[in-house]
Amino acid sequence: MDYQKPCRRILDPKDMPMWLRSPAYHEIVSFAEQLSSSVAGKPVSAQYDISENVHSICKMLDQAEAWIAQNPPDTTASSRFGNQSFRKWQTELEQQVPQLLHDLLPTSSHNAIVELAPYLTESFGNATRIDYGSGHELSFLVWLLCLCKIGHFAPSDSPALVLVVFQRYLALCQQLQRTYMLEPAGSHGVWGLDDYQFLPFYFGSAQFIGASVPPSESISPTLVEAKSDEYLYLQGIRFVMEMKRGPFFEHSRQLYDISGVPKWEKVNQGLGKMYKAEVLGKFPVVQHLQFGTLFAISSEIS
């Protein structure tokens, strides 16, 4: 395959129909659904294959987290959000990504780095706006999809991609948000699912399918404290509780309402539909997506 540097193609709201019928859209929807299904009923400590390629990505993310200590937040900053030291961390990422991917991938896949690098670089936030949102999370999902398409992961790796790789990614993103107080990109405030993430709740709701814990207990501080290491959903709730003040039903109305749904199957189905509508279906989120040969917006280059 002739790989190419990806570029933006969704430049105007009028481009949304092209995106919604594109190969890329249908692939990312199927990929998210497949990952969700793969962790149904599985806590993090469940039995599943963890390949060396999975371990290698976690080591790479460990390395990226180490750069936070090398670029501490600017303590003279007066604004609540957007510590400018994040730009130094992001510059380090941009400089290191080609070598990180060179070390991660076999020689036979090195020609794909030109296409893979932008998705990884865009996965942790925007250095100009010093913000992070579901579009950056989507970029990481696209990166994982592209790695699957070049054969770096097998279908049997799906549970580990969620419960090991994505969990490690989530922990790094939360540390970046906590350290540099990244602005929530496109936040809907109290009416949004979460200021930063979506997928931990989608994947995490699948983990709870068949468990004895009902959705009503998902916002219980006691359960969050006891089980957040096992369930991505609770890791998301824990971070919300850490970062926000006041009654939960006031600052996180959507998550509070979800706790009133009787079954996790319904929660998971609803969040899958919501992801398509509120993330993949919204121009402000997907306008920054880039497309090449692996993630193609037209069938001519797919």
PDB file of C-alpha atoms in Angstrom:
ATOM      1  CA  MET A   1       0.000   0.000   0.000  1.00  0.00           C
ATOM      2  CA  ASP A   2       1.181   3.534  -0.773  1.00  0.00           C
ATOM      3  CA  TYR A   3       0.824   5.410   2.485  1.00  0.00           C
ATOM      4  CA  GLN A   4       0.379   9.160   2.536  1.00  0.00           C
ATOM      5  CA  LYS A   5       0.389  11.937   5.080  1.00  0.00           C
ATOM      6  CA  PRO A   6      -3.243  12.342   6.205  1.00  0.00           C
ATOM      7  CA  CYS A   7      -5.039  15.628   5.667  1.00  0.00           C
ATOM      8  CA  ARG A   8      -8.287  17.256   6.773  1.00  0.00           C
ATOM      9  CA  ARG A   9     -11.283  16.745   4.525  1.00  0.00           C
ATOM     10  CA  ILE A  10     -14.204  17.864   6.738  1.00  0.00           C
ATOM     11  CA  LEU A  11     -13.764  21.596   6.266  1.00  0.00           C
ATOM     12  CA  ASP A  12     -17.357  22.780   6.400  1.00  0.00           C
ATOM     13  CA  PRO A  13     -20.637  21.478   7.883  1.00  0.00           C
ATOM     14  CA  LYS A  14     -21.661  20.739   4.271  1.00  0.00           C
ATOM     15  CA  ASP A  15     -18.947  18.030   4.260  1.00  0.00           C
ATOM     16  CA  MET A  16     -20.697  16.051   7.011  1.00  0.00           C
ATOM     17  CA  PRO A  17     -22.793  13.865   4.637  1.00  0.00           C
ATOM     18  CA  MET A  18     -19.582  12.826   2.859  1.00  0.00           C
ATOM     19  CA  TRP A  19     -18.095  11.820   6.224  1.00  0.00           C
ATOM     20  CA  LEU A  20     -21.194   9.976   7.432  1.00  0.00           C
ATOM     21  CA  ARG A  21     -21.291   7.751   4.338  1.00  0.00           C
ATOM     22  CA  SER A  22     -17.517   7.280   4.101  1.00  0.00           C
ATOM     23  CA  PRO A  23     -15.575   4.033   4.593  1.00  0.00           C
ATOM     24  CA  ALA A  24     -13.787   5.713   7.519  1.00  0.00           C
ATOM     25  CA  TYR A  25     -17.028   6.453   9.371  1.00  0.00           C
ATOM     26  CA  HIS A  26     -18.355   2.927   9.048  1.00  0.00           C
ATOM     27  CA  GLU A  27     -15.007   1.440  10.045  1.00  0.00           C
ATOM     28  CA  ILE A  28     -14.652   3.543  13.187  1.00  0.00           C
ATOM     29  CA  VAL A  29     -18.239   2.796  14.254  1.00  0.00           C
ATOM     30  CA  SER A  30     -17.674  -0.951  13.743  1.00  0.00           C
ATOM     31  CA  PHE A  31     -14.328  -0.789  15.539  1.00  0.00           C
ATOM     32  CA  ALA A  32     -15.788   0.974  18.591  1.00  0.00           C
ATOM     33  CA  GLU A  33     -18.674  -1.510  18.715  1.00  0.00           C
ATOM     34  CA  GLN A  34     -16.292  -4.452  18.376  1.00  0.00           C
ATOM     35  CA  LEU A  35     -14.089  -3.179  21.218  1.00  0.00           C
ATOM     36  CA  SER A  36     -17.144  -2.628  23.403  1.00  0.00           C
ATOM     37  CA  SER A  37     -18.466  -6.128  22.698  1.00  0.00           C
ATOM     38  CA  SER A  38     -15.050  -7.665  23.389  1.00  0.00           C
ATOM     39  CA  VAL A  39     -15.055  -6.488  27.024  1.00  0.00           C
ATOM     40  CA  ALA A  40     -18.689  -7.342  27.844  1.00  0.00           C
ATOM     41  CA  GLY A  41     -18.721  -8.837  31.341  1.00  0.00           C
ATOM     42  CA  LYS A  42     -14.939  -8.481  31.746  1.00  0.00           C
ATOM     43  CA  PRO A  43     -13.317  -6.573  34.621  1.00  0.00           C
ATOM     44  CA  VAL A  44      -9.696  -5.514  34.095  1.00  0.00           C
ATOM     45  CA  SER A  45      -8.478  -8.548  36.060  1.00  0.00           C
ATOM     46  CA  ALA A  46     -10.330 -11.032  33.802  1.00  0.00           C
ATOM     47  CA  GLN A  47      -8.448 -13.567  31.672  1.00  0.00           C
ATOM     48  CA  TYR A  48      -7.618 -12.391  28.119  1.00  0.00           C
ATOM     49  CA  ASP A  49      -4.612 -12.384  25.816  1.00  0.00           C
ATOM     50  CA  ILE A  50      -2.041  -9.632  26.374  1.00  0.00           C
ATOM     51  CA  SER A  51       0.430  -9.667  23.496  1.00  0.00           C
ATOM     52  CA  GLU A  52       3.918  -8.205  23.427  1.00  0.00           C
ATOM     53  CA  ASN A  53       2.612  -5.499  21.078  1.00  0.00           C
ATOM     54  CA  VAL A  54       0.142  -4.450  23.771  1.00  0.00           C
ATOM     55  CA  HIS A  55       2.947  -4.263  26.339  1.00  0.00           C
ATOM     56  CA  SER A  56       5.048  -2.196  23.935  1.00  0.00           C
ATOM     57  CA  ILE A  57       2.366   0.472  23.552  1.00  0.00           C
ATOM     58  CA  CYS A  58       1.991   0.707  27.332  1.00  0.00           C
ATOM     59  CA  LYS A  59       5.753   1.225  27.653  1.00  0.00           C
ATOM     60  CA  MET A  60       5.528   3.975  25.047  1.00  0.00           C
ATOM     61  CA  LEU A  61       2.742   5.676  27.031  1.00  0.00           C
ATOM     62  CA  ASP A  62       4.822   5.300  30.210  1.00  0.00           C
ATOM     63  CA  GLN A  63       7.597   7.178  28.432  1.00  0.00           C
ATOM     64  CA  ALA A  64       5.197   9.941  27.434  1.00  0.00           C
ATOM     65  CA  GLU A  65       4.004  10.288  31.021  1.00  0.00           C
ATOM     66  CA  ALA A  66       7.618  10.690  32.201  1.00  0.00           C
ATOM     67  CA  TRP A  67       7.832  13.891  30.138  1.00  0.00           C
ATOM     68  CA  ILE A  68       5.312  15.501  32.509  1.00  0.00           C
ATOM     69  CA  ALA A  69       7.909  15.550  35.300  1.00  0.00           C
ATOM     70  CA  GLN A  70      10.410  17.053  32.861  1.00  0.00           C
ATOM     71  CA  ASN A  71       7.918  19.804  31.971  1.00  0.00           C
ATOM     72  CA  PRO A  72       6.269  20.798  35.256  1.00  0.00           C
ATOM     73  CA  PRO A  73       3.341  23.227  35.207  1.00  0.00           C
ATOM     74  CA  ASP A  74       4.076  26.930  35.278  1.00  0.00           C
ATOM     75  CA  THR A  75       3.271  27.938  38.855  1.00  0.00           C
ATOM     76  CA  THR A  76       3.126  31.624  37.942  1.00  0.00           C
ATOM     77  CA  ALA A  77       0.087  31.085  35.697  1.00  0.00           C
ATOM     78  CA  SER A  78      -2.987  32.914  36.952  1.00  0.00           C
ATOM     79  CA  SER A  79      -5.729  31.403  34.793  1.00  0.00           C
ATOM     80  CA  ARG A  80      -7.779  28.442  36.004  1.00  0.00           C
ATOM     81  CA  PHE A  81      -7.401  26.499  32.748  1.00  0.00           C
ATOM     82  CA  GLY A  82      -4.645  26.111  30.212  1.00  0.00           C
ATOM     83  CA  ASN A  83      -1.193  25.913  31.805  1.00  0.00           C
ATOM     84  CA  GLN A  84       1.264  26.840  29.074  1.00  0.00           C
ATOM     85  CA  SER A  85       3.785  24.172  30.076  1.00  0.00           C
ATOM     86  CA  PHE A  86       1.514  21.726  28.243  1.00  0.00           C
ATOM     87  CA  ARG A  87       2.934  23.179  25.033  1.00  0.00           C
ATOM     88  CA  LYS A  88       6.404  21.987  26.044  1.00  0.00           C
ATOM     89  CA  TRP A  89       5.040  18.479  26.688  1.00  0.00           C
ATOM     90  CA  GLN A  90       3.241  18.470  23.335  1.00  0.00           C
ATOM     91  CA  THR A  91       6.396  19.680  21.536  1.00  0.00           C
ATOM     92  CA  GLU A  92       8.280  16.772  23.088  1.00  0.00           C
ATOM     93  CA  LEU A  93       5.574  14.411  21.848  1.00  0.00           C
ATOM     94  CA  GLU A  94       5.684  15.778  18.309  1.00  0.00           C
ATOM     95  CA  GLN A  95       9.458  15.479  18.187  1.00  0.00           C
ATOM     96  CA  GLN A  96       9.520  11.941  19.609  1.00  0.00           C
ATOM     97  CA  VAL A  97       6.544  10.324  17.836  1.00  0.00           C
ATOM     98  CA  PRO A  98       8.420   9.273  14.636  1.00  0.00           C
ATOM     99  CA  GLN A  99      11.100   7.514  16.688  1.00  0.00           C
ATOM    100  CA  LEU A 100       8.542   6.023  19.081  1.00  0.00           C
ATOM    101  CA  LEU A 101       6.676   4.490  16.140  1.00  0.00           C
ATOM    102  CA  HIS A 102       9.948   3.372  14.550  1.00  0.00           C
ATOM    103  CA  ASP A 103      10.750   1.473  17.760  1.00  0.00           C
ATOM    104  CA  LEU A 104       7.207   0.160  18.141  1.00  0.00           C
ATOM    105  CA  LEU A 105       6.692  -1.252  14.649  1.00  0.00           C
ATOM    106  CA  PRO A 106       8.528  -3.968  12.715  1.00  0.00           C
ATOM    107  CA  THR A 107      10.672  -2.814   9.803  1.00  0.00           C
ATOM    108  CA  SER A 108       8.048  -4.013   7.327  1.00  0.00           C
ATOM    109  CA  SER A 109       5.578  -1.433   8.718  1.00  0.00           C
ATOM    110  CA  HIS A 110       7.902   1.570   8.919  1.00  0.00           C
ATOM    111  CA  ASN A 111       6.505   2.988   5.673  1.00  0.00           C
ATOM    112  CA  ALA A 112       3.160   3.443   7.498  1.00  0.00           C
ATOM    113  CA  ILE A 113       4.655   5.849  10.053  1.00  0.00           C
ATOM    114  CA  VAL A 114       3.918   8.860   7.835  1.00  0.00           C
ATOM    115  CA  GLU A 115       0.232   7.996   8.133  1.00  0.00           C
ATOM    116  CA  LEU A 116       0.158   6.816  11.747  1.00  0.00           C
ATOM    117  CA  ALA A 117       2.113   9.665  13.344  1.00  0.00           C
ATOM    118  CA  PRO A 118      -0.509  12.451  13.029  1.00  0.00           C
ATOM    119  CA  TYR A 119      -3.203  10.387  14.765  1.00  0.00           C
ATOM    120  CA  LEU A 120      -0.977   9.685  17.761  1.00  0.00           C
ATOM    121  CA  THR A 121       0.241  13.295  17.922  1.00  0.00           C
ATOM    122  CA  GLU A 122      -3.364  14.556  18.013  1.00  0.00           C
ATOM    123  CA  SER A 123      -4.467  12.109  20.731  1.00  0.00           C
ATOM    124  CA  PHE A 124      -3.586  14.102  23.833  1.00  0.00           C
ATOM    125  CA  GLY A 125      -4.841  17.624  23.270  1.00  0.00           C
ATOM    126  CA  ASN A 126      -4.250  20.787  21.291  1.00  0.00           C
ATOM    127  CA  ALA A 127      -1.158  22.839  22.166  1.00  0.00           C
ATOM    128  CA  THR A 128      -2.486  26.090  20.698  1.00  0.00           C
ATOM    129  CA  ARG A 129      -5.780  26.065  22.606  1.00  0.00           C
ATOM    130  CA  ILE A 130      -4.363  23.984  25.498  1.00  0.00           C
ATOM    131  CA  ASP A 131      -7.508  21.886  25.488  1.00  0.00           C
ATOM    132  CA  TYR A 132      -8.637  18.269  25.260  1.00  0.00           C
ATOM    133  CA  GLY A 133     -11.916  16.687  24.264  1.00  0.00           C
ATOM    134  CA  SER A 134     -13.636  13.741  22.634  1.00  0.00           C
ATOM    135  CA  GLY A 135     -12.062  14.593  19.262  1.00  0.00           C
ATOM    136  CA  HIS A 136      -8.597  13.901  20.672  1.00  0.00           C
ATOM    137  CA  GLU A 137      -9.873  10.671  22.200  1.00  0.00           C
ATOM    138  CA  LEU A 138     -11.288   9.798  18.764  1.00  0.00           C
ATOM    139  CA  SER A 139      -7.858  10.371  17.217  1.00  0.00           C
ATOM    140  CA  PHE A 140      -6.404   7.716  19.544  1.00  0.00           C
ATOM    141  CA  LEU A 141      -9.185   5.327  18.548  1.00  0.00           C
ATOM    142  CA  VAL A 142      -8.372   5.946  14.867  1.00  0.00           C
ATOM    143  CA  TRP A 143      -4.691   5.305  15.616  1.00  0.00           C
ATOM    144  CA  LEU A 144      -5.563   1.923  17.161  1.00  0.00           C
ATOM    145  CA  LEU A 145      -7.792   1.111  14.176  1.00  0.00           C
ATOM    146  CA  CYS A 146      -4.956   1.880  11.768  1.00  0.00           C
ATOM    147  CA  LEU A 147      -2.577  -0.335  13.755  1.00  0.00           C
ATOM    148  CA  CYS A 148      -5.122  -3.135  13.416  1.00  0.00           C
ATOM    149  CA  LYS A 149      -5.408  -2.516   9.683  1.00  0.00           C
ATOM    150  CA  ILE A 150      -1.652  -2.910   9.148  1.00  0.00           C
ATOM    151  CA  GLY A 151      -1.757  -6.184  11.077  1.00  0.00           C
ATOM    152  CA  HIS A 152      -0.087  -4.966  14.268  1.00  0.00           C
ATOM    153  CA  PHE A 153      -2.973  -6.347  16.313  1.00  0.00           C
ATOM    154  CA  ALA A 154      -5.168  -9.402  15.824  1.00  0.00           C
ATOM    155  CA  PRO A 155      -8.894  -9.630  16.691  1.00  0.00           C
ATOM    156  CA  SER A 156      -7.883 -11.592  19.798  1.00  0.00           C
ATOM    157  CA  ASP A 157      -6.135  -8.445  21.070  1.00  0.00           C
ATOM    158  CA  SER A 158      -9.428  -6.522  21.319  1.00  0.00           C
ATOM    159  CA  PRO A 159     -10.051  -6.980  25.074  1.00  0.00           C
ATOM    160  CA  ALA A 160      -6.483  -5.925  25.866  1.00  0.00           C
ATOM    161  CA  LEU A 161      -6.758  -2.894  23.588  1.00  0.00           C
ATOM    162  CA  VAL A 162      -9.544  -1.665  25.875  1.00  0.00           C
ATOM    163  CA  LEU A 163      -8.588  -2.980  29.311  1.00  0.00           C
ATOM    164  CA  VAL A 164      -4.816  -2.483  29.042  1.00  0.00           C
ATOM    165  CA  VAL A 165      -3.964  -0.018  26.257  1.00  0.00           C
ATOM    166  CA  PHE A 166      -6.980   2.284  26.460  1.00  0.00           C
ATOM    167  CA  GLN A 167      -6.916   2.201  30.244  1.00  0.00           C
ATOM    168  CA  ARG A 168      -3.247   3.265  30.167  1.00  0.00           C
ATOM    169  CA  TYR A 169      -4.086   6.004  27.657  1.00  0.00           C
ATOM    170  CA  LEU A 170      -6.933   7.200  29.891  1.00  0.00           C
ATOM    171  CA  ALA A 171      -4.640   7.377  32.920  1.00  0.00           C
ATOM    172  CA  LEU A 172      -2.118   9.461  30.951  1.00  0.00           C
ATOM    173  CA  CYS A 173      -4.815  11.809  29.636  1.00  0.00           C
ATOM    174  CA  GLN A 174      -6.207  12.304  33.122  1.00  0.00           C
ATOM    175  CA  GLN A 175      -2.724  13.100  34.413  1.00  0.00           C
ATOM    176  CA  LEU A 176      -2.256  15.659  31.616  1.00  0.00           C
ATOM    177  CA  GLN A 177      -5.660  17.197  32.380  1.00  0.00           C
ATOM    178  CA  ARG A 178      -4.904  17.264  36.103  1.00  0.00           C
ATOM    179  CA  THR A 179      -1.380  18.658  35.753  1.00  0.00           C
ATOM    180  CA  TYR A 180      -1.882  21.253  33.034  1.00  0.00           C
ATOM    181  CA  MET A 181      -5.580  21.997  33.676  1.00  0.00           C
ATOM    182  CA  LEU A 182      -6.456  21.528  30.012  1.00  0.00           C
ATOM    183  CA  GLU A 183      -9.522  23.410  28.841  1.00  0.00           C
ATOM    184  CA  PRO A 184     -12.422  21.042  28.066  1.00  0.00           C
ATOM    185  CA  ALA A 185     -12.771  21.201  24.264  1.00  0.00           C
ATOM    186  CA  GLY A 186     -16.355  21.857  23.231  1.00  0.00           C
ATOM    187  CA  SER A 187     -17.731  21.065  26.677  1.00  0.00           C
ATOM    188  CA  HIS A 188     -21.507  21.119  27.103  1.00  0.00           C
ATOM    189  CA  GLY A 189     -21.032  21.729  30.830  1.00  0.00           C
ATOM    190  CA  VAL A 190     -23.643  20.124  33.025  1.00  0.00           C
ATOM    191  CA  TRP A 191     -25.470  18.751  29.950  1.00  0.00           C
ATOM    192  CA  GLY A 192     -22.447  16.925  28.542  1.00  0.00           C
ATOM    193  CA  LEU A 193     -21.581  13.332  29.392  1.00  0.00           C
ATOM    194  CA  ASP A 194     -18.139  14.409  30.595  1.00  0.00           C
ATOM    195  CA  ASP A 195     -15.903  17.430  29.992  1.00  0.00           C
ATOM    196  CA  TYR A 196     -13.125  15.343  28.445  1.00  0.00           C
ATOM    197  CA  GLN A 197     -13.877  11.688  27.680  1.00  0.00           C
ATOM    198  CA  PHE A 198     -16.643   9.528  26.244  1.00  0.00           C
ATOM    199  CA  LEU A 199     -15.232   6.072  25.515  1.00  0.00           C
ATOM    200  CA  PRO A 200     -14.452   5.031  29.124  1.00  0.00           C
ATOM    201  CA  PHE A 201     -18.188   5.193  29.784  1.00  0.00           C
ATOM    202  CA  TYR A 202     -19.124   3.322  26.602  1.00  0.00           C
ATOM    203  CA  PHE A 203     -16.536   0.577  27.042  1.00  0.00           C
ATOM    204  CA  GLY A 204     -16.974   0.579  30.812  1.00  0.00           C
ATOM    205  CA  SER A 205     -20.730   0.069  30.587  1.00  0.00           C
ATOM    206  CA  ALA A 206     -20.053  -3.083  28.550  1.00  0.00           C
ATOM    207  CA  GLN A 207     -17.758  -4.381  31.296  1.00  0.00           C
ATOM    208  CA  PHE A 208     -20.679  -4.246  33.739  1.00  0.00           C
ATOM    209  CA  ILE A 209     -23.022  -6.357  31.588  1.00  0.00           C
ATOM    210  CA  GLY A 210     -23.930  -9.419  33.632  1.00  0.00           C
ATOM    211  CA  ALA A 211     -22.386  -8.027  36.833  1.00  0.00           C
ATOM    212  CA  SER A 212     -24.339  -7.827  40.063  1.00  0.00           C
ATOM    213  CA  VAL A 213     -23.736  -4.075  40.320  1.00  0.00           C
ATOM    214  CA  PRO A 214     -26.729  -2.093  38.957  1.00  0.00           C
ATOM    215  CA  PRO A 215     -26.295   1.265  37.198  1.00  0.00           C
ATOM    216  CA  SER A 216     -27.795   2.988  40.249  1.00  0.00           C
ATOM    217  CA  GLU A 217     -24.622   2.218  42.215  1.00  0.00           C
ATOM    218  CA  SER A 218     -22.271   3.594  39.541  1.00  0.00           C
ATOM    219  CA  ILE A 219     -22.076   7.013  41.196  1.00  0.00           C
ATOM    220  CA  SER A 220     -21.642   5.637  44.716  1.00  0.00           C
ATOM    221  CA  PRO A 221     -18.358   6.992  46.156  1.00  0.00           C
ATOM    222  CA  THR A 222     -17.935   3.731  48.070  1.00  0.00           C
ATOM    223  CA  LEU A 223     -18.149   1.594  44.916  1.00  0.00           C
ATOM    224  CA  VAL A 224     -15.975   4.013  42.952  1.00  0.00           C
ATOM    225  CA  GLU A 225     -13.284   3.793  45.613  1.00  0.00           C
ATOM    226  CA  ALA A 226     -13.447  -0.002  45.797  1.00  0.00           C
ATOM    227  CA  LYS A 227     -13.783  -0.982  42.118  1.00  0.00           C
ATOM    228  CA  SER A 228     -12.462   1.824  39.900  1.00  0.00           C
ATOM    229  CA  ASP A 229      -9.278  -0.118  39.094  1.00  0.00           C
ATOM    230  CA  GLU A 230     -11.456  -2.859  37.586  1.00  0.00           C
ATOM    231  CA  TYR A 231     -13.964  -0.825  35.561  1.00  0.00           C
ATOM    232  CA  LEU A 232     -13.305   2.002  33.115  1.00  0.00           C
ATOM    233  CA  TYR A 233     -16.743   3.475  33.823  1.00  0.00           C
ATOM    234  CA  LEU A 234     -15.839   3.945  37.471  1.00  0.00           C
ATOM    235  CA  GLN A 235     -12.441   5.377  36.533  1.00  0.00           C
ATOM    236  CA  GLY A 236     -14.311   8.041  34.587  1.00  0.00           C
ATOM    237  CA  ILE A 237     -16.660   8.711  37.502  1.00  0.00           C
ATOM    238  CA  ARG A 238     -13.732   8.883  39.933  1.00  0.00           C
ATOM    239  CA  PHE A 239     -12.040  11.557  37.826  1.00  0.00           C
ATOM    240  CA  VAL A 240     -15.259  13.577  37.607  1.00  0.00           C
ATOM    241  CA  MET A 241     -15.606  13.418  41.397  1.00  0.00           C
ATOM    242  CA  GLU A 242     -11.990  14.507  41.772  1.00  0.00           C
ATOM    243  CA  MET A 243     -12.203  17.465  39.399  1.00  0.00           C
ATOM    244  CA  LYS A 244     -15.683  18.846  40.172  1.00  0.00           C
ATOM    245  CA  ARG A 245     -17.277  20.237  43.301  1.00  0.00           C
ATOM    246  CA  GLY A 246     -20.867  20.219  44.493  1.00  0.00           C
ATOM    247  CA  PRO A 247     -23.676  17.649  44.265  1.00  0.00           C
ATOM    248  CA  PHE A 248     -23.100  15.091  41.497  1.00  0.00           C
ATOM    249  CA  PHE A 249     -26.584  15.552  40.010  1.00  0.00           C
ATOM    250  CA  GLU A 250     -25.852  19.254  39.548  1.00  0.00           C
ATOM    251  CA  HIS A 251     -22.460  19.106  37.815  1.00  0.00           C
ATOM    252  CA  SER A 252     -22.900  15.829  35.872  1.00  0.00           C
ATOM    253  CA  ARG A 253     -26.570  15.563  34.990  1.00  0.00           C
ATOM    254  CA  GLN A 254     -26.137  13.066  32.120  1.00  0.00           C
ATOM    255  CA  LEU A 255     -24.130  10.615  34.207  1.00  0.00           C
ATOM    256  CA  TYR A 256     -26.595  11.046  37.058  1.00  0.00           C
ATOM    257  CA  ASP A 257     -29.510  10.283  34.725  1.00  0.00           C
ATOM    258  CA  ILE A 258     -27.714   7.199  33.371  1.00  0.00           C
ATOM    259  CA  SER A 259     -27.569   5.829  36.916  1.00  0.00           C
ATOM    260  CA  GLY A 260     -31.377   5.648  36.748  1.00  0.00           C
ATOM    261  CA  VAL A 261     -31.370   3.239  33.779  1.00  0.00           C
ATOM    262  CA  PRO A 262     -32.271  -0.250  35.051  1.00  0.00           C
ATOM    263  CA  LYS A 263     -29.853  -2.429  33.036  1.00  0.00           C
ATOM    264  CA  TRP A 264     -26.284  -2.044  31.797  1.00  0.00           C
ATOM    265  CA  GLU A 265     -27.250  -3.481  28.408  1.00  0.00           C
ATOM    266  CA  LYS A 266     -29.542  -0.473  27.919  1.00  0.00           C
ATOM    267  CA  VAL A 267     -26.824   1.897  29.123  1.00  0.00           C
ATOM    268  CA  ASN A 268     -24.333   0.409  26.667  1.00  0.00           C
ATOM    269  CA  GLN A 269     -26.764   0.542  23.737  1.00  0.00           C
ATOM    270  CA  GLY A 270     -27.694   4.124  24.572  1.00  0.00           C
ATOM    271  CA  LEU A 271     -24.081   5.254  24.856  1.00  0.00           C
ATOM    272  CA  GLY A 272     -23.267   3.614  21.515  1.00  0.00           C
ATOM    273  CA  LYS A 273     -26.029   5.629  19.856  1.00  0.00           C
ATOM    274  CA  MET A 274     -24.958   8.748  21.719  1.00  0.00           C
ATOM    275  CA  TYR A 275     -21.354   8.348  20.539  1.00  0.00           C
ATOM    276  CA  LYS A 276     -22.497   8.289  16.929  1.00  0.00           C
ATOM    277  CA  ALA A 277     -24.766  11.308  17.424  1.00  0.00           C
ATOM    278  CA  GLU A 278     -22.779  13.519  19.807  1.00  0.00           C
ATOM    279  CA  VAL A 279     -19.181  12.719  18.809  1.00  0.00           C
ATOM    280  CA  LEU A 280     -19.023  11.217  15.314  1.00  0.00           C
ATOM    281  CA  GLY A 281     -22.038  13.201  14.133  1.00  0.00           C
ATOM    282  CA  LYS A 282     -20.916  16.644  15.291  1.00  0.00           C
ATOM    283  CA  PHE A 283     -18.931  18.908  12.947  1.00  0.00           C
ATOM    284  CA  PRO A 284     -17.026  20.738  15.741  1.00  0.00           C
ATOM    285  CA  VAL A 285     -15.623  17.381  16.887  1.00  0.00           C
ATOM    286  CA  VAL A 286     -14.806  15.648  13.602  1.00  0.00           C
ATOM    287  CA  GLN A 287     -13.633  18.698  11.632  1.00  0.00           C
ATOM    288  CA  HIS A 288     -10.085  18.052  12.855  1.00  0.00           C
ATOM    289  CA  LEU A 289      -9.991  14.420  11.677  1.00  0.00           C
ATOM    290  CA  GLN A 290      -7.384  13.605   9.051  1.00  0.00           C
ATOM    291  CA  PHE A 291      -7.736  11.058   6.268  1.00  0.00           C
ATOM    292  CA  GLY A 292      -5.268   9.029   4.232  1.00  0.00           C
ATOM    293  CA  THR A 293      -5.220   5.526   2.812  1.00  0.00           C
ATOM    294  CA  LEU A 294      -5.734   3.591   6.079  1.00  0.00           C
ATOM    295  CA  PHE A 295      -8.543   5.859   7.268  1.00  0.00           C
ATOM    296  CA  ALA A 296     -10.162   6.881   4.004  1.00  0.00           C
ATOM    297  CA  ILE A 297     -13.027   9.280   3.470  1.00  0.00           C
ATOM    298  CA  SER A 298     -13.552   8.121  -0.130  1.00  0.00           C
ATOM    299  CA  SER A 299     -13.513   4.611  -1.532  1.00  0.00           C
ATOM    300  CA  GLU A 300     -11.116   5.630  -4.295  1.00  0.00           C
ATOM    301  CA  ILE A 301      -8.189   5.677  -1.857  1.00  0.00           C
ATOM    302  CA  SER A 302      -9.351   3.110   0.684  1.00  0.00           C
TER     303      SER A 302
END
